[in-house]
């Protein structure tokens, strides 16, 4: 494999977390934790910028890996889960809340996102049909939007 292939695989698999033999999507989603730790106290604009960067890098990396392995959506590609989970967590600014509350939000967002991503309510599944890396990434972005709505509704209505 070329250096480009190694880089694409490293990124597409969420730093190889997506290669975990059990629940690779769930384990791969944990790759978002460094992003939250480093940047989620910087405000919404930074969160959106970082999420968009992960999304566009994910399009490239997942496309490269899908071509290399001749698989339209390899199960070990999990950068899409990172991007979707990051969408779920947009607007949660850890600088403004106590650590235990931030951890509760991250855990709740994680669980909501994984449930929505696994169930794939309509029209999420149809987005997988888009070509190149877009289809791999787009369904998880929409799952992240659904999860964002659910998470923020819970936070708003239950005031926690």
XYZ file of N, CA and C in Angstrom:
480
model
N 0.841 -1.186 0.000
C 0.000 0.000 0.000
C 0.883 1.246 0.000
N 0.405 2.249 -0.692
C 1.132 3.515 -0.749
C 0.920 4.299 0.548
N 1.705 5.351 0.705
C 1.545 6.221 1.870
C 0.145 6.830 1.878
N -0.335 7.232 0.704
C -1.684 7.797 0.596
C -2.725 6.784 1.072
N -2.568 5.521 0.691
C -3.501 4.472 1.122
C -3.464 4.286 2.637
N -2.278 4.315 3.213
C -2.142 4.170 4.670
C -2.806 5.338 5.406
N -2.584 6.545 4.902
C -3.200 7.724 5.526
C -4.714 7.653 5.416
N -5.204 7.296 4.225
C -6.657 7.190 4.027
C -7.251 6.138 4.957
N -6.593 4.989 5.092
C -7.095 3.926 5.964
C -7.069 4.365 7.428
N -5.990 5.006 7.848
C -5.873 5.497 9.225
C -7.011 6.461 9.553
N -7.275 7.396 8.649
C -8.333 8.381 8.877
C -9.721 7.763 8.748
N -9.930 6.970 7.708
C -11.259 6.394 7.458
C -11.700 5.457 8.574
N -10.747 4.804 9.209
C -11.079 3.859 10.279
C -11.015 4.504 11.662
N -11.024 5.815 11.709
C -10.974 6.534 12.996
C -9.766 6.095 13.809
N -8.592 6.228 13.187
C -7.335 5.879 13.850
C -7.288 4.376 14.143
N -7.830 3.586 13.236
C -7.921 2.119 13.276
C -8.940 1.586 14.274
N -9.684 2.450 14.948
C -10.724 1.971 15.868
C -11.811 1.203 15.119
N -12.070 1.580 13.876
C -13.087 0.909 13.075
C -12.722 -0.521 12.705
N -11.478 -0.903 12.936
C -11.047 -2.279 12.671
C -11.357 -3.210 13.847
N -11.910 -2.662 14.932
C -12.260 -3.484 16.087
C -13.264 -4.542 15.634
N -13.084 -5.813 16.030
C -13.925 -6.884 15.492
C -15.388 -6.864 15.950
N -15.671 -6.224 17.070
C -17.045 -6.182 17.584
C -17.521 -4.733 17.548
N -18.681 -4.512 16.954
C -19.303 -3.178 16.886
C -18.327 -2.111 16.388
N -17.754 -2.289 15.181
C -16.746 -1.335 14.709
C -17.264 0.094 14.575
N -18.530 0.273 14.230
C -19.093 1.622 14.132
C -19.165 2.304 15.479
N -19.584 1.559 16.477
C -19.682 2.112 17.829
C -18.294 2.420 18.379
N -17.370 1.493 18.227
C -16.003 1.715 18.708
C -15.356 2.854 17.922
N -15.581 2.880 16.610
C -15.022 3.943 15.780
C -15.528 5.318 16.153
N -16.761 5.388 16.615
C -17.330 6.670 17.034
C -16.545 7.259 18.199
N -15.926 6.405 18.990
C -15.109 6.881 20.115
C -13.935 7.740 19.642
N -13.609 7.634 18.354
C -12.548 8.471 17.797
C -12.866 9.952 17.843
N -14.115 10.295 18.113
C -14.497 11.712 18.227
C -14.040 12.320 19.549
N -13.737 11.503 20.529
C -13.394 12.012 21.863
C -12.233 13.011 21.842
N -11.145 12.750 21.102
C -10.078 13.765 21.085
C -10.546 15.126 20.560
N -11.446 15.110 19.589
C -11.956 16.375 19.060
C -12.727 17.128 20.136
N -13.554 16.410 20.880
C -14.328 17.055 21.937
C -13.407 17.602 23.020
N -12.425 16.836 23.375
C -11.508 17.254 24.433
C -10.733 18.509 24.032
N -10.271 18.540 22.788
C -9.410 19.635 22.349
C -10.152 20.898 21.918
N -11.345 20.735 21.349
C -11.951 21.878 20.676
C -13.356 22.252 21.116
N -14.032 21.413 21.871
C -15.454 21.673 22.113
C -15.709 22.788 23.123
N -14.661 23.397 23.610
C -14.836 24.564 24.482
C -14.591 25.867 23.721
N -14.418 25.793 22.416
C -14.048 26.965 21.618
C -15.234 27.706 21.022
N -16.418 27.177 21.120
C -17.582 27.864 20.577
C -18.107 27.223 19.305
N -19.284 27.651 18.904
C -20.011 27.024 17.801
C -19.281 27.138 16.468
N -18.705 28.282 16.157
C -18.021 28.445 14.876
C -16.858 27.462 14.748
N -16.091 27.298 15.804
C -14.989 26.329 15.792
C -15.532 24.909 15.658
N -16.611 24.608 16.365
C -17.212 23.277 16.278
C -17.660 22.980 14.845
N -18.327 23.941 14.218
C -18.796 23.754 12.841
C -17.610 23.596 11.895
N -16.585 24.415 12.062
C -15.404 24.339 11.198
C -14.718 22.982 11.303
N -14.559 22.501 12.516
C -13.907 21.209 12.728
C -14.776 20.082 12.179
N -16.078 20.160 12.404
C -16.993 19.136 11.894
C -16.967 19.104 10.372
N -16.992 20.265 9.732
C -16.913 20.317 8.268
C -15.586 19.762 7.765
N -14.504 20.059 8.471
C -13.198 19.518 8.085
C -13.201 17.998 8.143
N -13.734 17.450 9.228
C -13.818 15.990 9.353
C -14.702 15.423 8.242
N -15.803 16.104 7.935
C -16.705 15.656 6.872
C -15.972 15.583 5.531
N -15.272 16.639 5.143
C -14.605 16.652 3.839
C -13.412 15.706 3.798
N -12.662 15.616 4.879
C -11.585 14.623 4.947
C -12.188 13.224 4.857
N -13.334 13.034 5.511
C -14.016 11.743 5.480
C -14.480 11.352 4.093
N -14.953 12.312 3.311
C -15.355 12.006 1.929
C -14.157 11.452 1.170
N -13.019 12.138 1.284
C -11.822 11.686 0.579
C -11.351 10.321 1.096
N -11.180 10.203 2.409
C -10.614 8.978 2.984
C -11.522 7.779 2.754
N -12.816 7.950 2.951
C -13.726 6.815 2.775
C -13.816 6.406 1.308
N -13.749 7.369 0.403
C -13.742 7.031 -1.024
C -12.487 6.237 -1.376
N -11.334 6.723 -0.936
C -10.075 6.026 -1.229
C -10.103 4.590 -0.707
N -10.570 4.417 0.514
C -10.609 3.081 1.114
C -11.638 2.204 0.407
N -12.790 2.762 0.077
C -13.810 1.959 -0.614
C -13.298 1.499 -1.976
N -12.513 2.335 -2.648
C -11.927 1.942 -3.932
C -10.857 0.870 -3.735
N -10.013 1.059 -2.748
C -8.915 0.122 -2.493
C -9.445 -1.270 -2.141
N -10.526 -1.322 -1.366
C -11.081 -2.600 -0.923
C -12.245 -3.066 -1.789
N -12.548 -2.306 -2.851
C -13.623 -2.653 -3.781
C -14.930 -2.948 -3.040
N -15.281 -2.043 -2.134
C -16.474 -2.183 -1.299
C -17.114 -0.800 -1.191
N -18.378 -0.689 -1.570
C -19.049 0.619 -1.606
C -19.098 1.291 -0.232
N -19.246 0.520 0.834
C -19.308 1.081 2.193
C -18.730 0.072 3.181
N -17.391 0.001 3.264
C -16.771 -0.980 4.157
C -17.199 -0.769 5.611
N -17.466 -1.857 6.297
C -17.954 -1.762 7.680
C -16.912 -1.168 8.618
N -15.644 -1.264 8.264
C -14.595 -0.743 9.137
C -14.352 0.757 8.953
N -14.958 1.361 7.942
C -14.865 2.816 7.785
C -15.765 3.449 8.836
N -15.179 4.270 9.692
C -15.958 4.848 10.792
C -15.776 6.355 10.946
N -15.060 6.988 10.026
C -14.946 8.446 10.093
C -16.313 9.085 9.887
N -17.198 8.378 9.190
C -18.564 8.884 9.006
C -19.299 8.940 10.342
N -19.048 7.965 11.207
C -19.649 7.989 12.540
C -19.100 9.144 13.378
N -17.806 9.406 13.246
C -17.231 10.542 13.973
C -17.920 11.833 13.542
N -18.035 12.038 12.232
C -18.657 13.270 11.725
C -20.113 13.374 12.170
N -20.847 12.271 12.107
C -22.248 12.290 12.525
C -22.406 12.589 14.000
N -21.543 12.000 14.816
C -21.587 12.261 16.258
C -21.204 13.710 16.549
N -20.251 14.239 15.788
C -19.878 15.639 15.966
C -21.055 16.561 15.638
N -21.831 16.218 14.602
C -23.039 16.995 14.285
C -24.003 16.940 15.467
N -24.181 15.755 16.034
C -25.060 15.590 17.194
C -24.685 16.547 18.320
N -23.402 16.752 18.518
C -22.914 17.515 19.664
C -22.718 19.006 19.386
N -23.017 19.463 18.167
C -22.873 20.889 17.866
C -23.688 21.728 18.844
N -23.070 22.768 19.351
C -23.760 23.675 20.262
C -23.565 23.356 21.730
N -22.996 22.210 22.032
C -22.667 21.888 23.424
C -21.280 22.473 23.675
N -21.217 23.557 24.412
C -19.952 24.234 24.673
C -19.485 23.865 26.076
N -18.415 23.092 26.130
C -17.937 22.589 27.420
C -17.321 23.676 28.292
N -17.067 24.849 27.728
C -16.520 25.942 28.540
C -17.581 26.549 29.449
N -18.843 26.339 29.120
C -19.931 26.999 29.844
C -20.678 26.100 30.825
N -20.278 24.844 30.933
C -21.008 23.908 31.790
C -20.027 23.097 32.631
N -20.473 22.595 33.776
C -19.604 21.747 34.607
C -19.218 20.460 33.870
N -18.080 19.908 34.228
C -17.563 18.713 33.574
C -18.552 17.557 33.630
N -19.185 17.318 34.779
C -20.115 16.185 34.887
C -21.314 16.371 33.951
N -21.749 17.604 33.760
C -22.858 17.868 32.844
C -22.402 17.656 31.396
N -21.209 18.107 31.056
C -20.669 17.905 29.711
C -20.551 16.417 29.404
N -20.033 15.648 30.365
C -19.900 14.203 30.163
C -21.260 13.544 29.975
N -22.261 14.000 30.726
C -23.609 13.461 30.568
C -24.135 13.757 29.162
N -23.924 14.975 28.674
C -24.371 15.335 27.327
C -23.660 14.487 26.272
N -22.341 14.314 26.425
C -21.588 13.521 25.454
C -22.048 12.067 25.449
N -22.299 11.506 26.624
C -22.778 10.129 26.706
C -24.184 10.002 26.127
N -25.068 10.906 26.493
C -26.431 10.883 25.969
C -26.424 11.065 24.449
N -25.629 12.004 23.962
C -25.516 12.215 22.519
C -24.968 10.991 21.811
N -23.987 10.331 22.433
C -23.398 9.116 21.868
C -24.461 8.031 21.719
N -25.216 7.791 22.777
C -26.248 6.744 22.758
C -27.329 7.082 21.733
N -27.797 8.324 21.737
C -28.830 8.726 20.776
C -28.314 8.560 19.351
N -27.099 9.048 19.086
C -26.550 8.948 17.735
C -26.413 7.501 17.290
N -25.889 6.640 18.152
C -25.704 5.239 17.746
C -27.055 4.579 17.460
N -28.076 4.874 18.265
C -29.407 4.294 18.025
C -29.953 4.775 16.688
N -29.898 6.079 16.452
C -30.415 6.626 15.190
C -29.613 6.081 14.011
N -28.292 6.011 14.153
C -27.450 5.515 13.062
C -27.728 4.049 12.757
N -27.983 3.262 13.761
C -28.271 1.837 13.547
C -29.663 1.646 12.957
N -30.655 2.385 13.472
C -32.036 2.236 12.983
C -32.242 2.869 11.612
N -31.495 3.913 11.314
C -31.571 4.628 10.042
C -32.999 4.957 9.611
N -33.691 5.822 10.370
C -35.041 6.208 9.946
C -34.989 6.932 8.596
N -36.085 6.854 7.831
C -36.099 7.484 6.502
C -35.847 8.985 6.606
N -35.219 9.549 5.644
C -34.631 8.977 4.425
C -33.138 8.683 4.550
N -32.646 8.423 5.743
C -31.206 8.238 5.952
C -30.630 7.172 5.022
N -31.255 6.027 4.948
C -30.727 4.907 4.160
C -30.537 5.286 2.690
N -31.438 6.117 2.161
C -31.353 6.473 0.736
C -30.097 7.287 0.420
N -29.541 7.971 1.400
C -28.346 8.780 1.159
C -27.112 7.926 0.880
N -27.138 6.663 1.286
C -26.004 5.770 1.038
C -25.776 5.538 -0.450
N -26.756 5.860 -1.277
C -26.664 5.615 -2.717
C -25.811 6.648 -3.448
N -25.494 7.762 -2.783
C -24.681 8.779 -3.445
C -23.293 8.223 -3.739
N -22.678 8.693 -4.841
C -21.389 8.130 -5.260
C -20.207 8.644 -4.445
N -19.102 7.989 -4.681
C -17.808 8.330 -4.100
C -17.915 8.287 -2.576
N -17.248 9.119 -1.860
C -17.321 9.067 -0.400
C -18.530 9.783 0.164
N -19.275 10.474 -0.692
C -20.407 11.270 -0.209
C -21.478 10.380 0.406
N -21.794 9.271 -0.239
C -22.815 8.363 0.281
C -22.433 7.756 1.621
N -21.150 7.463 1.784
C -20.674 6.903 3.049
C -20.860 7.918 4.173
N -20.565 9.181 3.871
C -20.612 10.231 4.889
C -22.012 10.794 5.118
N -22.795 10.948 4.053
C -24.054 11.705 4.128
C -25.081 11.072 5.057
N -25.205 9.752 5.052
C -26.219 9.123 5.902
C -25.932 9.379 7.382
N -24.653 9.391 7.750
C -24.312 9.643 9.154
C -24.475 11.111 9.530
N -24.287 11.994 8.566
C -24.531 13.416 8.831
C -26.012 13.626 9.121
N -26.890 13.015 8.315
C -28.326 13.155 8.570
C -28.714 12.474 9.887
N -28.111 11.329 10.187
C -28.351 10.693 11.493
C -27.911 11.637 12.611
N -26.829 12.371 12.385
C -26.372 13.358 13.356
C -27.354 14.504 13.523
N -27.974 14.930 12.420
C -28.978 16.001 12.494
C -30.183 15.524 13.298
N -30.674 14.326 12.998
C -31.792 13.764 13.768
C -31.427 13.674 15.249
N -30.220 13.196 15.512
C -29.764 13.027 16.898
C -29.601 14.372 17.589
N -29.131 15.379 16.848
C -29.002 16.737 17.395
C -30.365 17.242 17.855
N -31.382 17.040 17.018
C -32.743 17.483 17.359
C -33.216 16.794 18.636
N -33.022 15.486 18.710
C -33.462 14.724 19.884
C -32.701 15.171 21.130
N -31.372 15.251 21.029
C -30.550 15.634 22.181
C -30.923 17.021 22.691
N -31.015 17.971 21.794
C -31.294 19.342 22.227
C -32.732 19.496 22.724
N -33.651 18.712 22.192
C -35.024 18.721 22.721
C -35.034 18.175 24.147
N -34.298 17.093 24.386
C -34.216 16.537 25.743
C -33.596 17.542 26.711
N -32.520 18.184 26.281
C -31.869 19.176 27.143
C -32.824 20.331 27.432
N -33.531 20.793 26.423
C -34.439 21.933 26.585
C -35.633 21.580 27.473
N -36.284 20.464 27.165
C -37.521 20.132 27.875
C -37.286 19.584 29.279
N -36.168 18.895 29.479
C -35.898 18.311 30.793
C -34.910 19.128 31.612
N -34.399 20.203 31.047
C -33.556 21.188 31.750
C -32.356 20.569 32.471
N -31.725 19.627 31.828
C -30.522 19.078 32.465
C -29.296 19.380 31.639
